[in-house]
Amino acid sequence: MKCPCSSIIPFVFVLLLSCDYRVTFADLPATSSVSGDHHDVNIFLDCLSLHSDKSSSISKVIYTKNNSSYSTVLNFTIQNFRFATANTPKPQVIIIPLHVSHIQATIKCSQKHGWQIRVRSGGHDFEGLSYVSDHIPFVIIDLIKLSEINVDAEEKSAWVQAGATLGQLYYRIAERSKNLGFPAGVCPTVGVGGHFSGGGYGFMMRKFGLAADHVVDAHLIDAEGRLLDRKSMVKIYFGLFEAVEEPALESLLHGKSDLSVFHQL
């Protein structure tokens, strides 16, 4: 008798990321004096307050080197301790956004003042690309607070923010259903944002493909600071979802798609 095992839950992904760049690391000369750095940081912070819709709250999610919690926040999710040394380049500012406007303001101000951006989800970036830069100054956008997960067992789909971890995602799915699953990695502390951006390799990929293959929608903030959804991304980044058949695409744009159920027999 054939017994159905876990169904794979098609995935709807809230992705709040900007572009990432591959870097190499070396001992860097100082680019400015301490007082000059402090002046530049103050100008950057003023810019953040000016461009954030939540200007009253953005000050609560900013960490500079003068903040007593700066080192704790910086090192909290670093998994490769080679990049947690005193000689490792450090960000001038760390932003832990609570709202989309915090991210948009950081992007706009970084472009205006020539700062590099690093985006960190779970910190399992063994090359340090999400929290180290050879371009000084730079700012880290740490998505740890954007970790909301909403699972719809009837629709067999889920919205998950990029700061959530795989373990949190699996736990929320298991809370709602005993026979739904999602094909992704096995390390529970890996961040969803980085994992899916890299494809999302896992033990079930031979049968079900990569985690990214099951992303059916996304909210993304691009390098221009625009908040995009699937509909706008199809127009701008047409290749991202080009593998989806047109009838399914139309229904997905309206949130009424019949999502496939995969059974392992």
PDB file of C-alpha atoms in Angstrom:
ATOM      1  CA  MET A   1       0.000   0.000   0.000  1.00  0.00           C
ATOM      2  CA  LYS A   2       1.370   3.388  -0.970  1.00  0.00           C
ATOM      3  CA  CYS A   3       1.610   5.885   1.863  1.00  0.00           C
ATOM      4  CA  PRO A   4       1.814   9.613   1.166  1.00  0.00           C
ATOM      5  CA  CYS A   5       4.512  11.402   3.113  1.00  0.00           C
ATOM      6  CA  SER A   6       4.988  15.087   3.722  1.00  0.00           C
ATOM      7  CA  SER A   7       3.608  17.479   1.156  1.00  0.00           C
ATOM      8  CA  ILE A   8       5.880  20.278   0.063  1.00  0.00           C
ATOM      9  CA  ILE A   9       4.506  23.682   0.900  1.00  0.00           C
ATOM     10  CA  PRO A  10       4.861  26.153  -1.981  1.00  0.00           C
ATOM     11  CA  PHE A  11       6.491  29.239  -0.655  1.00  0.00           C
ATOM     12  CA  VAL A  12       5.756  32.942  -0.637  1.00  0.00           C
ATOM     13  CA  PHE A  13       8.812  34.860   0.464  1.00  0.00           C
ATOM     14  CA  VAL A  14       9.131  38.377   1.874  1.00  0.00           C
ATOM     15  CA  LEU A  15      12.642  39.333   0.810  1.00  0.00           C
ATOM     16  CA  LEU A  16      14.090  42.565   2.174  1.00  0.00           C
ATOM     17  CA  LEU A  17      17.569  42.700   0.714  1.00  0.00           C
ATOM     18  CA  SER A  18      19.834  44.929  -1.309  1.00  0.00           C
ATOM     19  CA  CYS A  19      22.714  43.878  -3.526  1.00  0.00           C
ATOM     20  CA  ASP A  20      25.675  42.015  -2.051  1.00  0.00           C
ATOM     21  CA  TYR A  21      29.219  42.044  -3.392  1.00  0.00           C
ATOM     22  CA  ARG A  22      32.086  39.599  -3.138  1.00  0.00           C
ATOM     23  CA  VAL A  23      35.046  41.104  -1.339  1.00  0.00           C
ATOM     24  CA  THR A  24      38.540  40.156  -0.252  1.00  0.00           C
ATOM     25  CA  PHE A  25      39.982  41.185   3.066  1.00  0.00           C
ATOM     26  CA  ALA A  26      43.272  42.817   3.933  1.00  0.00           C
ATOM     27  CA  ASP A  27      44.694  45.178   6.498  1.00  0.00           C
ATOM     28  CA  LEU A  28      43.245  48.551   5.585  1.00  0.00           C
ATOM     29  CA  PRO A  29      44.790  51.953   6.213  1.00  0.00           C
ATOM     30  CA  ALA A  30      42.763  54.479   8.147  1.00  0.00           C
ATOM     31  CA  THR A  31      40.721  56.603   5.760  1.00  0.00           C
ATOM     32  CA  SER A  32      39.994  59.470   8.123  1.00  0.00           C
ATOM     33  CA  SER A  33      40.601  60.735  11.622  1.00  0.00           C
ATOM     34  CA  VAL A  34      38.439  59.738  14.561  1.00  0.00           C
ATOM     35  CA  SER A  35      36.817  63.168  14.641  1.00  0.00           C
ATOM     36  CA  GLY A  36      36.226  62.998  10.881  1.00  0.00           C
ATOM     37  CA  ASP A  37      34.612  59.573  11.220  1.00  0.00           C
ATOM     38  CA  HIS A  38      32.376  60.882  13.994  1.00  0.00           C
ATOM     39  CA  HIS A  39      31.349  63.824  11.837  1.00  0.00           C
ATOM     40  CA  ASP A  40      30.540  61.555   8.887  1.00  0.00           C
ATOM     41  CA  VAL A  41      28.464  59.263  11.107  1.00  0.00           C
ATOM     42  CA  ASN A  42      26.440  62.185  12.452  1.00  0.00           C
ATOM     43  CA  ILE A  43      25.714  63.378   8.917  1.00  0.00           C
ATOM     44  CA  PHE A  44      24.637  59.864   7.971  1.00  0.00           C
ATOM     45  CA  LEU A  45      22.359  59.590  11.021  1.00  0.00           C
ATOM     46  CA  ASP A  46      20.749  62.929  10.211  1.00  0.00           C
ATOM     47  CA  CYS A  47      20.104  61.646   6.706  1.00  0.00           C
ATOM     48  CA  LEU A  48      18.428  58.510   8.088  1.00  0.00           C
ATOM     49  CA  SER A  49      16.047  60.555  10.224  1.00  0.00           C
ATOM     50  CA  LEU A  50      15.230  62.788   7.277  1.00  0.00           C
ATOM     51  CA  HIS A  51      14.404  59.979   4.854  1.00  0.00           C
ATOM     52  CA  SER A  52      12.616  57.538   7.155  1.00  0.00           C
ATOM     53  CA  ASP A  53       8.833  57.609   7.376  1.00  0.00           C
ATOM     54  CA  LYS A  54       9.298  56.301  10.903  1.00  0.00           C
ATOM     55  CA  SER A  55      11.788  58.996  11.926  1.00  0.00           C
ATOM     56  CA  SER A  56      10.622  58.828  15.529  1.00  0.00           C
ATOM     57  CA  SER A  57      11.506  55.140  15.766  1.00  0.00           C
ATOM     58  CA  ILE A  58      14.591  54.806  13.559  1.00  0.00           C
ATOM     59  CA  SER A  59      16.792  56.171  16.339  1.00  0.00           C
ATOM     60  CA  LYS A  60      15.857  53.099  18.379  1.00  0.00           C
ATOM     61  CA  VAL A  61      17.278  50.669  15.789  1.00  0.00           C
ATOM     62  CA  ILE A  62      20.611  52.408  15.167  1.00  0.00           C
ATOM     63  CA  TYR A  63      23.850  51.191  16.742  1.00  0.00           C
ATOM     64  CA  THR A  64      27.103  53.107  16.351  1.00  0.00           C
ATOM     65  CA  LYS A  65      30.551  52.411  17.787  1.00  0.00           C
ATOM     66  CA  ASN A  66      29.702  54.721  20.696  1.00  0.00           C
ATOM     67  CA  ASN A  67      26.774  52.514  21.687  1.00  0.00           C
ATOM     68  CA  SER A  68      27.457  50.085  24.554  1.00  0.00           C
ATOM     69  CA  SER A  69      25.564  47.328  22.710  1.00  0.00           C
ATOM     70  CA  TYR A  70      27.454  47.778  19.436  1.00  0.00           C
ATOM     71  CA  SER A  71      29.870  44.844  19.842  1.00  0.00           C
ATOM     72  CA  THR A  72      27.148  42.515  21.107  1.00  0.00           C
ATOM     73  CA  VAL A  73      24.882  43.313  18.159  1.00  0.00           C
ATOM     74  CA  LEU A  74      27.730  43.009  15.650  1.00  0.00           C
ATOM     75  CA  ASN A  75      29.023  39.666  16.914  1.00  0.00           C
ATOM     76  CA  PHE A  76      25.706  38.078  17.848  1.00  0.00           C
ATOM     77  CA  THR A  77      25.205  36.037  14.653  1.00  0.00           C
ATOM     78  CA  ILE A  78      28.770  35.924  13.303  1.00  0.00           C
ATOM     79  CA  GLN A  79      29.489  32.231  12.648  1.00  0.00           C
ATOM     80  CA  ASN A  80      33.026  32.605  11.281  1.00  0.00           C
ATOM     81  CA  PHE A  81      35.139  33.958  14.122  1.00  0.00           C
ATOM     82  CA  ARG A  82      37.973  34.881  11.747  1.00  0.00           C
ATOM     83  CA  PHE A  83      35.854  37.946  11.030  1.00  0.00           C
ATOM     84  CA  ALA A  84      35.254  38.786  14.685  1.00  0.00           C
ATOM     85  CA  THR A  85      38.804  39.937  15.423  1.00  0.00           C
ATOM     86  CA  ALA A  86      40.015  43.391  16.339  1.00  0.00           C
ATOM     87  CA  ASN A  87      41.620  43.781  12.888  1.00  0.00           C
ATOM     88  CA  THR A  88      38.423  43.024  10.978  1.00  0.00           C
ATOM     89  CA  PRO A  89      36.888  46.136   9.353  1.00  0.00           C
ATOM     90  CA  LYS A  90      33.863  47.211  11.367  1.00  0.00           C
ATOM     91  CA  PRO A  91      30.707  48.995  10.198  1.00  0.00           C
ATOM     92  CA  GLN A  92      30.265  52.602  11.222  1.00  0.00           C
ATOM     93  CA  VAL A  93      26.574  51.946  11.791  1.00  0.00           C
ATOM     94  CA  ILE A  94      24.368  48.889  12.309  1.00  0.00           C
ATOM     95  CA  ILE A  95      20.672  49.189  11.488  1.00  0.00           C
ATOM     96  CA  ILE A  96      18.188  46.628  12.810  1.00  0.00           C
ATOM     97  CA  PRO A  97      15.094  47.734  10.873  1.00  0.00           C
ATOM     98  CA  LEU A  98      11.560  47.339  12.166  1.00  0.00           C
ATOM     99  CA  HIS A  99       9.905  48.917   9.127  1.00  0.00           C
ATOM    100  CA  VAL A 100      10.449  48.945   5.381  1.00  0.00           C
ATOM    101  CA  SER A 101      11.140  52.687   5.579  1.00  0.00           C
ATOM    102  CA  HIS A 102      14.201  52.033   7.746  1.00  0.00           C
ATOM    103  CA  ILE A 103      15.735  49.950   4.965  1.00  0.00           C
ATOM    104  CA  GLN A 104      14.771  52.417   2.247  1.00  0.00           C
ATOM    105  CA  ALA A 105      16.294  55.287   4.218  1.00  0.00           C
ATOM    106  CA  THR A 106      19.533  53.333   4.715  1.00  0.00           C
ATOM    107  CA  ILE A 107      19.796  52.618   0.990  1.00  0.00           C
ATOM    108  CA  LYS A 108      19.143  56.239   0.019  1.00  0.00           C
ATOM    109  CA  CYS A 109      21.589  57.660   2.550  1.00  0.00           C
ATOM    110  CA  SER A 110      24.283  55.119   1.684  1.00  0.00           C
ATOM    111  CA  GLN A 111      24.051  56.107  -1.965  1.00  0.00           C
ATOM    112  CA  LYS A 112      24.067  59.801  -1.116  1.00  0.00           C
ATOM    113  CA  HIS A 113      27.145  59.609   1.114  1.00  0.00           C
ATOM    114  CA  GLY A 114      29.057  56.838  -0.670  1.00  0.00           C
ATOM    115  CA  TRP A 115      28.695  54.181   2.019  1.00  0.00           C
ATOM    116  CA  GLN A 116      28.742  50.465   1.260  1.00  0.00           C
ATOM    117  CA  ILE A 117      25.814  48.292   2.447  1.00  0.00           C
ATOM    118  CA  ARG A 118      25.972  44.819   3.909  1.00  0.00           C
ATOM    119  CA  VAL A 119      22.754  42.872   4.542  1.00  0.00           C
ATOM    120  CA  ARG A 120      22.709  40.159   7.201  1.00  0.00           C
ATOM    121  CA  SER A 121      20.005  37.577   7.712  1.00  0.00           C
ATOM    122  CA  GLY A 122      21.250  34.677   9.853  1.00  0.00           C
ATOM    123  CA  GLY A 123      24.999  35.311   9.895  1.00  0.00           C
ATOM    124  CA  HIS A 124      25.983  31.938   8.389  1.00  0.00           C
ATOM    125  CA  ASP A 125      28.060  33.730   5.801  1.00  0.00           C
ATOM    126  CA  PHE A 126      31.415  32.020   6.216  1.00  0.00           C
ATOM    127  CA  GLU A 127      33.130  34.496   3.855  1.00  0.00           C
ATOM    128  CA  GLY A 128      31.881  37.406   5.920  1.00  0.00           C
ATOM    129  CA  LEU A 129      30.131  39.015   2.960  1.00  0.00           C
ATOM    130  CA  SER A 130      27.090  39.993   5.008  1.00  0.00           C
ATOM    131  CA  TYR A 131      28.945  41.856   7.752  1.00  0.00           C
ATOM    132  CA  VAL A 132      32.439  42.814   6.493  1.00  0.00           C
ATOM    133  CA  SER A 133      33.479  45.161   3.696  1.00  0.00           C
ATOM    134  CA  ASP A 134      36.783  46.382   2.338  1.00  0.00           C
ATOM    135  CA  HIS A 135      35.017  49.625   1.470  1.00  0.00           C
ATOM    136  CA  ILE A 136      35.082  52.055   4.374  1.00  0.00           C
ATOM    137  CA  PRO A 137      32.705  53.388   5.603  1.00  0.00           C
ATOM    138  CA  PHE A 138      29.946  50.792   5.463  1.00  0.00           C
ATOM    139  CA  VAL A 139      26.674  50.009   7.206  1.00  0.00           C
ATOM    140  CA  ILE A 140      25.087  46.689   8.140  1.00  0.00           C
ATOM    141  CA  ILE A 141      21.354  46.138   7.727  1.00  0.00           C
ATOM    142  CA  ASP A 142      20.629  43.306  10.154  1.00  0.00           C
ATOM    143  CA  LEU A 143      17.219  41.749   9.443  1.00  0.00           C
ATOM    144  CA  ILE A 144      16.954  39.799  12.692  1.00  0.00           C
ATOM    145  CA  LYS A 145      13.808  41.681  13.785  1.00  0.00           C
ATOM    146  CA  LEU A 146      12.041  41.087  10.449  1.00  0.00           C
ATOM    147  CA  SER A 147      11.268  37.455  11.165  1.00  0.00           C
ATOM    148  CA  GLU A 148       7.493  37.153  10.935  1.00  0.00           C
ATOM    149  CA  ILE A 149       6.134  33.883   9.519  1.00  0.00           C
ATOM    150  CA  ASN A 150       2.523  33.303   8.455  1.00  0.00           C
ATOM    151  CA  VAL A 151       1.617  29.801   7.323  1.00  0.00           C
ATOM    152  CA  ASP A 152      -1.655  29.117   5.486  1.00  0.00           C
ATOM    153  CA  ALA A 153      -2.106  25.345   5.696  1.00  0.00           C
ATOM    154  CA  GLU A 154      -5.237  25.361   3.546  1.00  0.00           C
ATOM    155  CA  GLU A 155      -3.531  27.269   0.727  1.00  0.00           C
ATOM    156  CA  LYS A 156      -0.306  25.317   1.350  1.00  0.00           C
ATOM    157  CA  SER A 157       1.724  28.502   1.285  1.00  0.00           C
ATOM    158  CA  ALA A 158       3.565  30.757   3.686  1.00  0.00           C
ATOM    159  CA  TRP A 159       4.821  34.303   3.983  1.00  0.00           C
ATOM    160  CA  VAL A 160       8.153  34.527   5.743  1.00  0.00           C
ATOM    161  CA  GLN A 161      10.401  37.515   6.272  1.00  0.00           C
ATOM    162  CA  ALA A 162      14.080  37.371   5.421  1.00  0.00           C
ATOM    163  CA  GLY A 163      15.243  37.624   9.029  1.00  0.00           C
ATOM    164  CA  ALA A 164      13.594  34.351  10.043  1.00  0.00           C
ATOM    165  CA  THR A 165      15.698  31.202  10.358  1.00  0.00           C
ATOM    166  CA  LEU A 166      15.055  27.819   8.776  1.00  0.00           C
ATOM    167  CA  GLY A 167      14.369  26.360  12.206  1.00  0.00           C
ATOM    168  CA  GLN A 168      11.690  28.969  12.884  1.00  0.00           C
ATOM    169  CA  LEU A 169      10.145  28.300   9.489  1.00  0.00           C
ATOM    170  CA  TYR A 170      10.015  24.526  10.003  1.00  0.00           C
ATOM    171  CA  TYR A 171       8.570  25.001  13.489  1.00  0.00           C
ATOM    172  CA  ARG A 172       5.765  27.276  12.271  1.00  0.00           C
ATOM    173  CA  ILE A 173       4.890  24.870   9.465  1.00  0.00           C
ATOM    174  CA  ALA A 174       4.783  21.957  11.939  1.00  0.00           C
ATOM    175  CA  GLU A 175       2.491  23.981  14.218  1.00  0.00           C
ATOM    176  CA  ARG A 176      -0.078  24.295  11.455  1.00  0.00           C
ATOM    177  CA  SER A 177       0.232  20.905   9.777  1.00  0.00           C
ATOM    178  CA  LYS A 178       1.708  17.464  10.398  1.00  0.00           C
ATOM    179  CA  ASN A 179       2.051  16.568   6.736  1.00  0.00           C
ATOM    180  CA  LEU A 180       3.360  19.770   5.142  1.00  0.00           C
ATOM    181  CA  GLY A 181       7.018  20.480   4.620  1.00  0.00           C
ATOM    182  CA  PHE A 182       9.429  22.669   2.705  1.00  0.00           C
ATOM    183  CA  PRO A 183      12.633  21.621   0.880  1.00  0.00           C
ATOM    184  CA  ALA A 184      15.455  23.683   2.325  1.00  0.00           C
ATOM    185  CA  GLY A 185      18.599  23.224   4.412  1.00  0.00           C
ATOM    186  CA  VAL A 186      19.134  21.234   7.599  1.00  0.00           C
ATOM    187  CA  CYS A 187      20.830  23.835   9.827  1.00  0.00           C
ATOM    188  CA  PRO A 188      18.104  25.513  11.903  1.00  0.00           C
ATOM    189  CA  THR A 189      19.964  28.775  12.546  1.00  0.00           C
ATOM    190  CA  VAL A 190      20.606  29.598   8.878  1.00  0.00           C
ATOM    191  CA  GLY A 191      18.743  32.752   7.843  1.00  0.00           C
ATOM    192  CA  VAL A 192      16.017  32.455   5.244  1.00  0.00           C
ATOM    193  CA  GLY A 193      17.166  35.541   3.326  1.00  0.00           C
ATOM    194  CA  GLY A 194      20.683  34.337   2.632  1.00  0.00           C
ATOM    195  CA  HIS A 195      19.692  30.683   2.179  1.00  0.00           C
ATOM    196  CA  PHE A 196      17.086  31.360  -0.488  1.00  0.00           C
ATOM    197  CA  SER A 197      19.218  33.989  -2.213  1.00  0.00           C
ATOM    198  CA  GLY A 198      21.837  31.293  -2.730  1.00  0.00           C
ATOM    199  CA  GLY A 199      19.293  28.829  -4.084  1.00  0.00           C
ATOM    200  CA  GLY A 200      18.569  26.875  -0.915  1.00  0.00           C
ATOM    201  CA  TYR A 201      20.270  23.488  -1.053  1.00  0.00           C
ATOM    202  CA  GLY A 202      18.848  20.681   1.067  1.00  0.00           C
ATOM    203  CA  PHE A 203      18.482  16.925   1.382  1.00  0.00           C
ATOM    204  CA  MET A 204      15.213  16.907  -0.565  1.00  0.00           C
ATOM    205  CA  MET A 205      16.523  18.810  -3.589  1.00  0.00           C
ATOM    206  CA  ARG A 206      17.014  15.679  -5.730  1.00  0.00           C
ATOM    207  CA  LYS A 207      13.262  15.103  -5.750  1.00  0.00           C
ATOM    208  CA  PHE A 208      11.850  18.581  -5.083  1.00  0.00           C
ATOM    209  CA  GLY A 209      14.571  20.945  -6.271  1.00  0.00           C
ATOM    210  CA  LEU A 210      15.994  23.943  -4.460  1.00  0.00           C
ATOM    211  CA  ALA A 211      14.141  26.086  -1.944  1.00  0.00           C
ATOM    212  CA  ALA A 212      14.215  28.976  -4.418  1.00  0.00           C
ATOM    213  CA  ASP A 213      12.324  26.831  -6.933  1.00  0.00           C
ATOM    214  CA  HIS A 214       9.287  27.043  -4.635  1.00  0.00           C
ATOM    215  CA  VAL A 215       9.263  30.808  -4.161  1.00  0.00           C
ATOM    216  CA  VAL A 216       6.077  32.006  -5.822  1.00  0.00           C
ATOM    217  CA  ASP A 217       6.072  35.639  -4.711  1.00  0.00           C
ATOM    218  CA  ALA A 218       8.383  38.094  -2.986  1.00  0.00           C
ATOM    219  CA  HIS A 219       8.591  41.601  -1.633  1.00  0.00           C
ATOM    220  CA  LEU A 220      11.991  43.093  -2.392  1.00  0.00           C
ATOM    221  CA  ILE A 221      13.651  46.446  -1.882  1.00  0.00           C
ATOM    222  CA  ASP A 222      15.949  47.127  -4.804  1.00  0.00           C
ATOM    223  CA  ALA A 223      19.038  49.342  -5.058  1.00  0.00           C
ATOM    224  CA  GLU A 224      16.793  52.315  -5.884  1.00  0.00           C
ATOM    225  CA  GLY A 225      14.933  51.907  -2.602  1.00  0.00           C
ATOM    226  CA  ARG A 226      11.744  50.766  -4.336  1.00  0.00           C
ATOM    227  CA  LEU A 227       9.532  48.212  -2.615  1.00  0.00           C
ATOM    228  CA  LEU A 228       8.672  45.647  -5.284  1.00  0.00           C
ATOM    229  CA  ASP A 229       6.260  42.730  -5.350  1.00  0.00           C
ATOM    230  CA  ARG A 230       5.881  39.966  -7.916  1.00  0.00           C
ATOM    231  CA  LYS A 231       3.875  42.101 -10.312  1.00  0.00           C
ATOM    232  CA  SER A 232       6.373  44.955 -10.388  1.00  0.00           C
ATOM    233  CA  MET A 233       9.360  42.592 -10.449  1.00  0.00           C
ATOM    234  CA  VAL A 234       8.008  40.815 -13.520  1.00  0.00           C
ATOM    235  CA  LYS A 235       8.078  44.166 -15.312  1.00  0.00           C
ATOM    236  CA  ILE A 236      11.512  45.194 -14.053  1.00  0.00           C
ATOM    237  CA  TYR A 237      13.341  41.913 -13.437  1.00  0.00           C
ATOM    238  CA  PHE A 238      11.428  39.801 -15.942  1.00  0.00           C
ATOM    239  CA  GLY A 239      13.762  36.819 -15.689  1.00  0.00           C
ATOM    240  CA  LEU A 240      13.183  36.217 -11.993  1.00  0.00           C
ATOM    241  CA  PHE A 241       9.883  34.401 -12.451  1.00  0.00           C
ATOM    242  CA  GLU A 242      10.071  33.549 -16.146  1.00  0.00           C
ATOM    243  CA  ALA A 243       9.884  29.819 -15.449  1.00  0.00           C
ATOM    244  CA  VAL A 244       6.288  30.186 -14.207  1.00  0.00           C
ATOM    245  CA  GLU A 245       3.643  29.428 -16.823  1.00  0.00           C
ATOM    246  CA  GLU A 246       1.529  32.422 -17.826  1.00  0.00           C
ATOM    247  CA  PRO A 247      -1.863  31.126 -16.534  1.00  0.00           C
ATOM    248  CA  ALA A 248      -0.331  30.444 -13.147  1.00  0.00           C
ATOM    249  CA  LEU A 249       1.373  33.828 -13.228  1.00  0.00           C
ATOM    250  CA  GLU A 250      -1.923  35.670 -13.668  1.00  0.00           C
ATOM    251  CA  SER A 251      -3.555  33.858 -10.779  1.00  0.00           C
ATOM    252  CA  LEU A 252      -0.541  34.351  -8.552  1.00  0.00           C
ATOM    253  CA  LEU A 253      -0.625  38.070  -9.152  1.00  0.00           C
ATOM    254  CA  HIS A 254      -4.060  38.107  -7.604  1.00  0.00           C
ATOM    255  CA  GLY A 255      -3.231  35.623  -4.836  1.00  0.00           C
ATOM    256  CA  LYS A 256      -5.657  32.978  -6.115  1.00  0.00           C
ATOM    257  CA  SER A 257      -3.310  30.378  -7.518  1.00  0.00           C
ATOM    258  CA  ASP A 258      -3.938  26.646  -7.242  1.00  0.00           C
ATOM    259  CA  LEU A 259      -0.684  25.561  -5.670  1.00  0.00           C
ATOM    260  CA  SER A 260       0.622  22.109  -6.517  1.00  0.00           C
ATOM    261  CA  VAL A 261       0.907  19.416  -3.880  1.00  0.00           C
ATOM    262  CA  PHE A 262       3.850  17.025  -4.108  1.00  0.00           C
ATOM    263  CA  HIS A 263       3.507  13.516  -2.677  1.00  0.00           C
ATOM    264  CA  GLN A 264       6.419  11.184  -2.073  1.00  0.00           C
ATOM    265  CA  LEU A 265       5.202   7.647  -2.641  1.00  0.00           C
TER     266      LEU A 265
END
